[in-house]
XYZ file of C-alpha atoms in Angstrom:
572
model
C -14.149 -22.572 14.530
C -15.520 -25.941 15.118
C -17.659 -28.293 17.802
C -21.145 -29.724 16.853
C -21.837 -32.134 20.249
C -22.746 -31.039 23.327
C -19.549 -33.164 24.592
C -17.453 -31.583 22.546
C -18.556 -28.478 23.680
C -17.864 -28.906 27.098
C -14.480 -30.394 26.343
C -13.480 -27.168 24.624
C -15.260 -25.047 27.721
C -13.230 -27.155 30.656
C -10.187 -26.413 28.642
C -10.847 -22.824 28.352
C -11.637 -23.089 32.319
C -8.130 -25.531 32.624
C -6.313 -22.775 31.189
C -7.928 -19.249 32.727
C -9.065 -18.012 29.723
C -12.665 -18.051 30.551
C -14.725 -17.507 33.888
C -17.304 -20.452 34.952
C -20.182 -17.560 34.473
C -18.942 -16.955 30.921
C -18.863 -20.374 29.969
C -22.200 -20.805 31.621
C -23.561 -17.459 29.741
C -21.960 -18.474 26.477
C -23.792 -21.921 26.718
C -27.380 -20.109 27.896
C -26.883 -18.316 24.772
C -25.881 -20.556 22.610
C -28.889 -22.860 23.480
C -31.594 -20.000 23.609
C -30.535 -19.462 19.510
C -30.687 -23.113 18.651
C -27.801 -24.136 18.149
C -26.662 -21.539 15.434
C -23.539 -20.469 16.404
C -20.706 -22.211 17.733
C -19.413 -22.055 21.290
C -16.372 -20.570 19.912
C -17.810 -17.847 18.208
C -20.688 -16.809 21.072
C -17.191 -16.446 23.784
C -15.254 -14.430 20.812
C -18.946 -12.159 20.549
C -19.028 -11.807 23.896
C -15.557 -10.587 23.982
C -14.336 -13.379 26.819
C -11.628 -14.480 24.582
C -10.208 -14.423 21.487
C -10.553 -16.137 18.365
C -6.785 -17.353 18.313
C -7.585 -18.802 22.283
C -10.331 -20.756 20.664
C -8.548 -22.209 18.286
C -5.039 -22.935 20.126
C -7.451 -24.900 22.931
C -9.319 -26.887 19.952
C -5.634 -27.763 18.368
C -4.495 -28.715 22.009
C -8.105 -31.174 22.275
C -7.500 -32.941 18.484
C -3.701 -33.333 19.514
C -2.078 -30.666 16.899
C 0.341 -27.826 16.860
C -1.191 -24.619 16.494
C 0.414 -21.957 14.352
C 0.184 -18.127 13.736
C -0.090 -17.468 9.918
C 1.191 -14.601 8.069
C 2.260 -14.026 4.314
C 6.231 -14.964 5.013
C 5.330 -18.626 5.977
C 3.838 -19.597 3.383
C 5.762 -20.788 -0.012
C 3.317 -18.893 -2.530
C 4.245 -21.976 -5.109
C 2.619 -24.339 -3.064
C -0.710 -22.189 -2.432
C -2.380 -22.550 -5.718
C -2.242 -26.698 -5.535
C -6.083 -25.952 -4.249
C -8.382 -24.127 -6.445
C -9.123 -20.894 -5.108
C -12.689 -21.058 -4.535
C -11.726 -23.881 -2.634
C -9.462 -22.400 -0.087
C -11.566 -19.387 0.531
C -15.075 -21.376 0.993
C -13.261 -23.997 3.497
C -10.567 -21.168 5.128
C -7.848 -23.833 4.457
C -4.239 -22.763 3.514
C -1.371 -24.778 1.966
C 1.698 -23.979 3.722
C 4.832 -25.769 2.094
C 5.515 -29.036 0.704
C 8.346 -31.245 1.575
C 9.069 -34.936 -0.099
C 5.374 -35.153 -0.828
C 4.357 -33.899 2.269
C 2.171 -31.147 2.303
C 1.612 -29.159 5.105
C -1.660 -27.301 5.579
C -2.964 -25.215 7.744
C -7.055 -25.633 8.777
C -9.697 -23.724 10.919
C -11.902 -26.492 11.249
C -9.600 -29.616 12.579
C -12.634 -31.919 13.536
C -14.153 -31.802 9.922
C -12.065 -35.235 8.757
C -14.677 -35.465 5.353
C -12.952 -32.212 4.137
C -9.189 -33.538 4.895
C -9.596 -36.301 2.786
C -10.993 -34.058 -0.125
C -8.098 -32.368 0.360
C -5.738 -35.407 0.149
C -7.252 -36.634 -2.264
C -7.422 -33.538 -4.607
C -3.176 -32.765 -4.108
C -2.351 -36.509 -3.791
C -0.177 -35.967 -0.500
C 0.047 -37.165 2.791
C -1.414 -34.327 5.139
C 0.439 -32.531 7.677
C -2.243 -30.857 9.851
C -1.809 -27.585 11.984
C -4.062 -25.126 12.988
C -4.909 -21.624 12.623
C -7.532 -19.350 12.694
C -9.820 -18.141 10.008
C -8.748 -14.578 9.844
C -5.058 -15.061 9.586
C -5.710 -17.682 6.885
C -8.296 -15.305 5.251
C -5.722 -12.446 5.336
C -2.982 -14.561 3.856
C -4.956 -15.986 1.391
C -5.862 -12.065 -0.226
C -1.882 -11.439 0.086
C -0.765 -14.563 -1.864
C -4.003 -14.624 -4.137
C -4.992 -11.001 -4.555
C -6.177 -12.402 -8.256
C -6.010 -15.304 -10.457
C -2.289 -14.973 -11.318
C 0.159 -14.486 -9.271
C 4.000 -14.471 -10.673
C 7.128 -15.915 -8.567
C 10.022 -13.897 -9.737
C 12.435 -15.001 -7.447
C 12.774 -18.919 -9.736
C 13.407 -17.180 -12.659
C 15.875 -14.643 -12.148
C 19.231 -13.996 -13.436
C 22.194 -12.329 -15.206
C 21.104 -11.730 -19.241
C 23.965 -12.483 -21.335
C 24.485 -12.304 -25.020
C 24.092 -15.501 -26.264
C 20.328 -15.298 -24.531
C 19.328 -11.983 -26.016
C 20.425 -13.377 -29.375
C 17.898 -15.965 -29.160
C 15.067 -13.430 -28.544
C 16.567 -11.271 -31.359
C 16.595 -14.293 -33.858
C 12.505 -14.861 -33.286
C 9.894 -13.700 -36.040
C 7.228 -11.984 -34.649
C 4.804 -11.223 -37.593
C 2.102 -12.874 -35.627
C 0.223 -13.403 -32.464
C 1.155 -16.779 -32.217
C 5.022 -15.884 -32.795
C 4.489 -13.542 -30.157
C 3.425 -16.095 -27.789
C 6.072 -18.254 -28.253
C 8.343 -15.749 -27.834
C 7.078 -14.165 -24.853
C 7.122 -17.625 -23.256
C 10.732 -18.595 -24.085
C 13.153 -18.614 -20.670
C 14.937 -15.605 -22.078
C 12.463 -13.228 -22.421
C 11.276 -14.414 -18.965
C 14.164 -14.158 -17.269
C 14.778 -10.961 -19.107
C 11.135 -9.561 -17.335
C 12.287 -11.310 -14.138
C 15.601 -9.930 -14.170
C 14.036 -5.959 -14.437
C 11.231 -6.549 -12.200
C 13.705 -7.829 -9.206
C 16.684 -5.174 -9.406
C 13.965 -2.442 -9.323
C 12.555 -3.783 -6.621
C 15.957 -4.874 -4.767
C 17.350 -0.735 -5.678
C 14.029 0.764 -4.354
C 12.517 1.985 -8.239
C 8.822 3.369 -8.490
C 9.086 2.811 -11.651
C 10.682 0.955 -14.318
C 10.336 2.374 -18.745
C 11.045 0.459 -21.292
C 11.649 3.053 -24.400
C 11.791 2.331 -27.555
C 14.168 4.270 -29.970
C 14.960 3.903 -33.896
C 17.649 1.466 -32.744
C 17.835 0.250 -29.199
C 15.606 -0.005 -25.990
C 16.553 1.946 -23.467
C 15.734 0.160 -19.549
C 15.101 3.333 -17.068
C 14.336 2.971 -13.371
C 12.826 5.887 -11.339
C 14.611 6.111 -7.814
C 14.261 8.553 -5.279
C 12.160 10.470 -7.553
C 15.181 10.722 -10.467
C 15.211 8.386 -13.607
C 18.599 6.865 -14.505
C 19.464 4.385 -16.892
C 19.883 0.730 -16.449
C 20.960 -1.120 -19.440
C 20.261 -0.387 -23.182
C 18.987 -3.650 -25.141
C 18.183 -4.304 -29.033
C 15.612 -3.146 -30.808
C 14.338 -6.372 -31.876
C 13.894 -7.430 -28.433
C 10.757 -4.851 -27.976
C 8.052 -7.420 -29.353
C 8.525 -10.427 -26.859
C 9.156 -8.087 -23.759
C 6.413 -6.101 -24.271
C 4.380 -9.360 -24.972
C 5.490 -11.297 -21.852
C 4.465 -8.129 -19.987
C 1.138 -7.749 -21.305
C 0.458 -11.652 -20.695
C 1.727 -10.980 -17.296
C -1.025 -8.293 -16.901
C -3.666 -9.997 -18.718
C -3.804 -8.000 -21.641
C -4.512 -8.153 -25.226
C -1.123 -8.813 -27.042
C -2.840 -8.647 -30.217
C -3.680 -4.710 -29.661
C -0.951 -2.837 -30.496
C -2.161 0.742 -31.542
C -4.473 1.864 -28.310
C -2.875 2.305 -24.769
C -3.930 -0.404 -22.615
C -3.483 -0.414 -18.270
C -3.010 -3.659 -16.241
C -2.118 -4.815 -13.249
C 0.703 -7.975 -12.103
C 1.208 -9.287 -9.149
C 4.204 -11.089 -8.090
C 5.832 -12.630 -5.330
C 9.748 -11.628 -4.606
C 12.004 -13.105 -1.718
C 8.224 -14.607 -0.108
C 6.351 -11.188 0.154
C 3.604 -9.552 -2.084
C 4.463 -6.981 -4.723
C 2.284 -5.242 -7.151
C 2.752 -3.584 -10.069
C 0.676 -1.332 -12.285
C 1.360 -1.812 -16.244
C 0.760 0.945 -18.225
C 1.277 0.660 -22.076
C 0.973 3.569 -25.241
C 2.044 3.314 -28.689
C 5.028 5.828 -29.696
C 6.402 6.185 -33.179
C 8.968 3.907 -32.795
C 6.747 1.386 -30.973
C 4.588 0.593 -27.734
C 6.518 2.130 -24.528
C 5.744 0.167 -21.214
C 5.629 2.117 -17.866
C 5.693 -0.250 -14.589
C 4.728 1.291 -11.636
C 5.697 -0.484 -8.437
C 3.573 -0.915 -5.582
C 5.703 -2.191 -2.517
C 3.473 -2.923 0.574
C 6.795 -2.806 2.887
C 7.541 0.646 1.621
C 4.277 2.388 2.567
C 2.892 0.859 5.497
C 5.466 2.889 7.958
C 4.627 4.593 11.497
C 4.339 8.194 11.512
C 7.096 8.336 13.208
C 9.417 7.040 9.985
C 8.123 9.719 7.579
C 9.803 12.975 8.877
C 7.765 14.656 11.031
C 9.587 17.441 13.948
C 8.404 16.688 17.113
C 6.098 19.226 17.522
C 4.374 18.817 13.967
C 4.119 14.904 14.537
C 2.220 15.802 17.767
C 0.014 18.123 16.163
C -0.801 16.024 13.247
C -1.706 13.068 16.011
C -4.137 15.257 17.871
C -5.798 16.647 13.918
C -6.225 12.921 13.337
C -8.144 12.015 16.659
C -10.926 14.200 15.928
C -14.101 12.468 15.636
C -15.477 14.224 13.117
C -14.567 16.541 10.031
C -12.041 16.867 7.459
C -8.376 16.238 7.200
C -6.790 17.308 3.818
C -2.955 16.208 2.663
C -1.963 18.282 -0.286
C 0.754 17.924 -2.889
C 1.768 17.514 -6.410
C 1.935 13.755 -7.710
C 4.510 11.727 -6.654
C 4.605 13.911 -2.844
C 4.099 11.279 -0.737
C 0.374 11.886 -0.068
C -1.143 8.458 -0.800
C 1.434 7.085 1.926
C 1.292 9.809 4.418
C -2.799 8.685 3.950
C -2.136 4.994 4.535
C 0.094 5.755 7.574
C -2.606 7.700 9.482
C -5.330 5.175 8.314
C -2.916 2.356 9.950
C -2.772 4.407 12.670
C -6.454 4.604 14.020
C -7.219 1.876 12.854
C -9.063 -0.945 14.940
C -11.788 -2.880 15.681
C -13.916 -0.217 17.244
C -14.342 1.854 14.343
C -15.119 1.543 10.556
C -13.014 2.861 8.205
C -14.153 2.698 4.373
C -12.096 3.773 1.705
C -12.827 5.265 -2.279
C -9.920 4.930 -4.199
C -8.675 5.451 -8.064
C -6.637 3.044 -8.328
C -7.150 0.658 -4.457
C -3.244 0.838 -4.381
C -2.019 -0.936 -1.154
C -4.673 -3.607 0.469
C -5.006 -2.872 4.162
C -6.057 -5.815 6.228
C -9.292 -5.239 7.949
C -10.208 -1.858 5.998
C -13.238 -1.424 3.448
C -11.602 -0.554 0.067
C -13.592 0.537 -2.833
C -12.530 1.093 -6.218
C -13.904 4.132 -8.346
C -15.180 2.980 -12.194
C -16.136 6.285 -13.654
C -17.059 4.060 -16.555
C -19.950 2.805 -14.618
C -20.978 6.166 -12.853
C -19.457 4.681 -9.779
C -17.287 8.306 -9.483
C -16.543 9.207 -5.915
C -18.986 11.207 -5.340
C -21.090 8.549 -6.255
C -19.225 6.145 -4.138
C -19.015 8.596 -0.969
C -22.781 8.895 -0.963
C -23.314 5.351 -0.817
C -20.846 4.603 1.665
C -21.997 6.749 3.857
C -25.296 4.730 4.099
C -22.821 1.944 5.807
C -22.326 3.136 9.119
C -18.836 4.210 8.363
C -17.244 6.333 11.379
C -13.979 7.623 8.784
C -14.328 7.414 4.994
C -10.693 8.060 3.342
C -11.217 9.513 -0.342
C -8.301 9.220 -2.546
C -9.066 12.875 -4.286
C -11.214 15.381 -4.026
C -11.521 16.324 -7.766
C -14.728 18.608 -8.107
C -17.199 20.260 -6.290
C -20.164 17.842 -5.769
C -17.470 15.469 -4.451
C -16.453 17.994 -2.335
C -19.965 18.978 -0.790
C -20.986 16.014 0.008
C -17.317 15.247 2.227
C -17.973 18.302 3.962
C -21.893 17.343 4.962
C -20.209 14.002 5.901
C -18.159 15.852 8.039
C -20.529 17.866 9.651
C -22.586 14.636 10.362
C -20.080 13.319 12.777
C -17.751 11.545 10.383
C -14.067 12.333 10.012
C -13.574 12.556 6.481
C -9.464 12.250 4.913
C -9.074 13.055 1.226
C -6.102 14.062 -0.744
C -5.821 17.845 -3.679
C -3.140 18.996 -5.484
C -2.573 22.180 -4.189
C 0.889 24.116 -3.554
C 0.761 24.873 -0.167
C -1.816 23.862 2.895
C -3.622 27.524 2.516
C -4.008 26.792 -1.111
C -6.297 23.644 -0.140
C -8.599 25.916 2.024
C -8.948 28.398 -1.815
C -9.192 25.546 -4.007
C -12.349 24.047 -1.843
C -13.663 27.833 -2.415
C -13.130 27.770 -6.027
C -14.859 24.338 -6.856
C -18.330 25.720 -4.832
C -17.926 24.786 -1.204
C -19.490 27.534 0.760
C -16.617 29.354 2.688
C -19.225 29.184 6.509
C -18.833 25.612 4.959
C -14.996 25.052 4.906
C -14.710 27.002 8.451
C -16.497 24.786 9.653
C -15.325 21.020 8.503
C -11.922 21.738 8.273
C -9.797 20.253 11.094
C -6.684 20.240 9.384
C -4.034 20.469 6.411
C -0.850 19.138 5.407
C 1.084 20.063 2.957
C 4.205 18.136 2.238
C 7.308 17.499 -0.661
C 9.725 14.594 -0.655
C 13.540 15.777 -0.455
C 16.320 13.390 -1.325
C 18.284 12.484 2.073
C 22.173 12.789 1.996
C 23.421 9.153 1.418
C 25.449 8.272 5.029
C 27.895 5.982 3.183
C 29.582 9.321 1.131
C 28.150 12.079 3.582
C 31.197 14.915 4.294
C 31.369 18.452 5.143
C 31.265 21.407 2.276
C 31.560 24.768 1.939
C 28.256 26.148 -0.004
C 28.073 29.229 -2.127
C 27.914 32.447 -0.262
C 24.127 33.494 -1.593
C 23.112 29.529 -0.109
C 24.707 29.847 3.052
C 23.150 33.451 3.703
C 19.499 31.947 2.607
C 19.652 29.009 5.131
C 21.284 31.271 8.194
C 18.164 33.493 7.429
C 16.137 31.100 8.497
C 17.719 28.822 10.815
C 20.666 31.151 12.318
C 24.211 30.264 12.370
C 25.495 26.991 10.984
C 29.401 25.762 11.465
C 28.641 22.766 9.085
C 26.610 21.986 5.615
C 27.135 18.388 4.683
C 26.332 16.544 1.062
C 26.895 13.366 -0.426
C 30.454 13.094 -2.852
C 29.015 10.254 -4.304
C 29.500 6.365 -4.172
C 28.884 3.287 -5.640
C 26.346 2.640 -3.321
C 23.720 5.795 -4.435
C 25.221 5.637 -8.041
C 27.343 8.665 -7.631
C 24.223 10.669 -7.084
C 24.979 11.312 -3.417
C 21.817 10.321 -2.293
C 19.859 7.898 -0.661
C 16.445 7.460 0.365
C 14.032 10.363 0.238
C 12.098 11.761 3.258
C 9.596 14.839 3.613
C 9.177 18.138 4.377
C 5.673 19.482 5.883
C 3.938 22.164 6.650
C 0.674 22.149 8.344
C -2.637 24.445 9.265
C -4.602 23.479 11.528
C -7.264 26.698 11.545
C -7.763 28.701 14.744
C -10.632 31.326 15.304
C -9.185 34.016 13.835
C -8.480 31.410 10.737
C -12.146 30.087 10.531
C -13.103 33.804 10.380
C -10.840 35.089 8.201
C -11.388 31.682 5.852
C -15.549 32.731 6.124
C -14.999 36.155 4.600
C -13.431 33.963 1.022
C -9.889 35.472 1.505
C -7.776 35.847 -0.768
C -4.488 33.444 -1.066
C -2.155 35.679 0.203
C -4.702 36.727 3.081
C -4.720 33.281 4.154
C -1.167 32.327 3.818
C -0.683 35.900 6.124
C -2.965 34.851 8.719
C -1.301 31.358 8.808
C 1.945 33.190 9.166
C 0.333 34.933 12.099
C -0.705 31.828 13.886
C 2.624 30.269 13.683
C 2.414 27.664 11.349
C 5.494 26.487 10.182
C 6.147 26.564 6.551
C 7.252 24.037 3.990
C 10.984 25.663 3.090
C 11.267 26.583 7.036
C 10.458 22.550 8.073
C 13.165 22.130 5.393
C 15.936 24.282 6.473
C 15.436 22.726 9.595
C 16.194 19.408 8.108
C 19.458 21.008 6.435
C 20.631 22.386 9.872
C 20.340 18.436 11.197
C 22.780 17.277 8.324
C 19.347 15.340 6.682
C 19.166 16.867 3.132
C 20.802 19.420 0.843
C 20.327 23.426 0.316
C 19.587 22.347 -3.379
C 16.957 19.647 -2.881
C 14.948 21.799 -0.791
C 14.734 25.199 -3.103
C 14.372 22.970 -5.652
C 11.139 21.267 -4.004
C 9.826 24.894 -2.781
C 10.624 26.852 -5.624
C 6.723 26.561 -6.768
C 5.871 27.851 -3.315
């Protein structure tokens, strides 16, 4: 925000008076203040202090005064190939934000409209004509991370296409004996496309994952949906050197090393919006095998609501989450859902009152207006390391990614007992098994009575694709398991398989929860260091609903299959 005269000041105040936004006290006590610090702070940022407007009322009355549109940034406006024709120190030190470009004209969108020395830096830097809107700092800010989360960000969506013959014979015919070969070939439109091509159907079917696995004679192309690998293509052997090159330049890693595993990270813009993706490389005896983990904002940053929850657990969970202080535990086996179940409720409580830091391994998903921290065990900054620190920064929730040992443990449930709600993820079996495994690693049971507020366990179960959904008759011993559990059923549905799940018969995956949230016989049962079974009886006692039962459930409503849930409780 902008205004440096006394005139200008006022303009911006009688226009903020014109339009009801401010009282004639405010404006009077913004001024008084204003003066009484020298001059320090802007009259737009002393009203937004003072909470008698917002930021984006300052700046739509300052667009209105200088005669320009104002306009509400996100990430889907602007063209991420038009963002980097600024240096990036240069955007983020002036909060300025190319938009698009059209015939030479480039539109950009500015906090500081009045500042006319720094427009014609920037016309003269991109050689354009200037189209000037406005917009405030923090949604130019926030845009900027998306687009520019690092130095290199990839546009898939230019080079993208169908991989015929002729173009993986070109690859095929290159000589890769050295680095520079390697290069070349990594940079050729083939091999591009080729990258392009995998990264963009994984993303467009819903992957995790994409493997590229090499074999004596061939490369076999897997993508990991719904939890299940299937193949995608099958390519030649001699393509292995370029595509794992192009990936490791992609990532920013050594192309040259070919014998130690090596982790990266791309990121990549598809269809306008932000994707990451984690590269992970090892060398096999038939050569290096590339694992790409995707990271798709749009697929974890869902309501509550979205994930699965029964009414009655969902309202549960919301009132475990409220508490103002102590722990919250989600337990699972990798690949469960946790980290998103995590991101959900952090989304969730979320806002400007409170201040939520984060210690993660790796910061997966950026969340706008959240402290993220990444742990470097390398460095001793290991999360108990991390917590301890944090917790000299006034933070009222701290989300840990894991709790892995037992110092990192003690020190989230002293955090807890000091009035700060604490959420962590461990890899437990079942939400009693979280309460034993804090036991185990040296947390003193008075200790986890008292900091516990709550656990959920939960498994993802393949939903029943809708397009090839129909009524079947299950095995006798099946049907008899369910009606155990959930009484009589007239119908049991699966998918027949379809061109549009692959044949599998499903699509989509959704989960299945249990949760404890400990009562006073619980907390006195948990003080006396119970046994597993003791605890899972008591939990029994107090109602709590358990994994297969929220499962069955989800049978009964025509959701998933008898087989996809015994096969994701059988552990239990």
């Amino acid at each position: 925000m902008i205004t440096t005269s006394r005139e200008t000041r006022l303009q911006l105040g009688q226009q903020l008076l014109n339009a009801g936004i401010v009282k004639p006290e405010q404006l009077e006590q913004a001024l008084h203040i204003q003066e009484s610090d020298g001059n320090k702070l802007l009259l737009g940022e002393v009203l937004v202090q003072q909470g008698f407007c917002t930021e984006e009322q300052i700046m739509e009355s300052l667009a209105r005064g200088y005669g320009l549109p104002f306009a509400r940034i996100n990430p889907h406006i602007a063209d991420p190939r038009v963002v980097d024709v600024l240096p990036r120190e240069f955007l983020e030190k002036h909060h300025v934000l190319p938009l698009f470009k059209v015939h030479g004209k480039l539109t950009i969108a500015v906090s500081e409209p009045a500042n006319v020395f720094l427009l014609e830096e920037i016309g003269r830097i991109t050689e354009c004509e200037l189209l000037v809107v406005c917009a405030t700092a923090r949604e130019i800010q926030n845009t900027l991370q998306t687009h520019l989360p690092q130095a290199n960000v990839f546009v898939i969506d230019d080079i993208v296409g169908e991989i015929d013959s002729a173009s993986l014979a070109v690859v095929e015919d290159h000589n890769l004996d050295d680095i520079a070969d390697l290069e070349s070939a990594a940079g050729d439109s083939p091999v591009i496309r080729m990258v392009n091509h995998l990264i963009y159907h994984a993303v467009h079917e819903g992957a995790s994952d994409i493997h590229i696995e090499p074999d004596d004679n061939a490369l076999r192309i897997r993508f990991r949906v719904d939890g299940r690998l299937f193949e995608k293509m099958r390519l030649p052997y001699k393509m292995l050197p370029a595509l794992v090159s192009r990936i490791k330049i992609m990532a920013s890693l050594d192309i040259s090393e070919r014998r130690l595993p090596q982790d990266g990270g791309i990121h990549v813009m598809m269809q306008g919006r932000p994707i990451d993706l984690r590269v992970s490389t090892i060398r096999g005896k038939t050569g290096e095998k590339v694992v790409i983990r995707i990271i798709d904002n749009s697929n974890v940053m869902v309501n509550l609501e979205k994930l699965g929850f029964s009414y009655e657990t969902l309202k549960l969970w919301r009132k475990v989450i409220a508490s103002p202080n102590g722990i919250v535990l989600v337990t699972g086996p990798t690949g469960s859902g946790k980290s998103t179940t995590l991101y959900s409720v952090l989304r969730e409580i979320n806002d400007d009152q409170v201040n939520i830091c984060t210690i993660e391994d790796p910061i997966e998903y950026n969340m706008p207006w959240v402290n993220q921290f990444q742990a470097n065990e390398k460095i001793g900054f290991t999360f108990a390391a991390a917590l301890r620190s944090l917790l000299r920064q006034d933070p009222d929730i701290v989300m840990v990614g894991e709790i892995r040992d037992g110092e990192t443990a003690r020190i989230a449930v002293q955090a807890a007992l000091t009035g700060h709600m604490v959420l962590s993820s461990l890899h437990t079996n079942d939400a009693p098994g979280a309460v034993t495994r804090l036991l185990n690693i040296g947390v003193e049971p008075y200790l986890v009575a008292a900091s516990v507020m709550g656990v959920l366990a939960q498994r993802l179960v393949r939903k029943i694709c809708t397009n090839c959904k129909e009524p079947y008759e299950p095995p006798v011993n099946l049907r008899k398991a369910v009606e155990r559990m959930v009484g009589d059923m007239d119908t049991f549905y699966h998918g027949a398989g379809c061109t549009k799940c692959r044949r599998s018969g499903f699509s989509g995956r959704i989960g299945i929860y249990e949760l404890l949230v400990p009562d006073d016989a619980m907390r006195d049962c948990i003080t006396s260091a119970p046994s597993i079974n003791e605890l899972r009886a008591q939990a029994a006692r107090a109602g709590m609903i358990n994994l297969r039962q929220d499962g069955m459930d989800k049978i009964k409503a025509g959701i998933t299959t008898i087989e996809e849930v015994l096969r994701a409780t059988t552990a239990i």
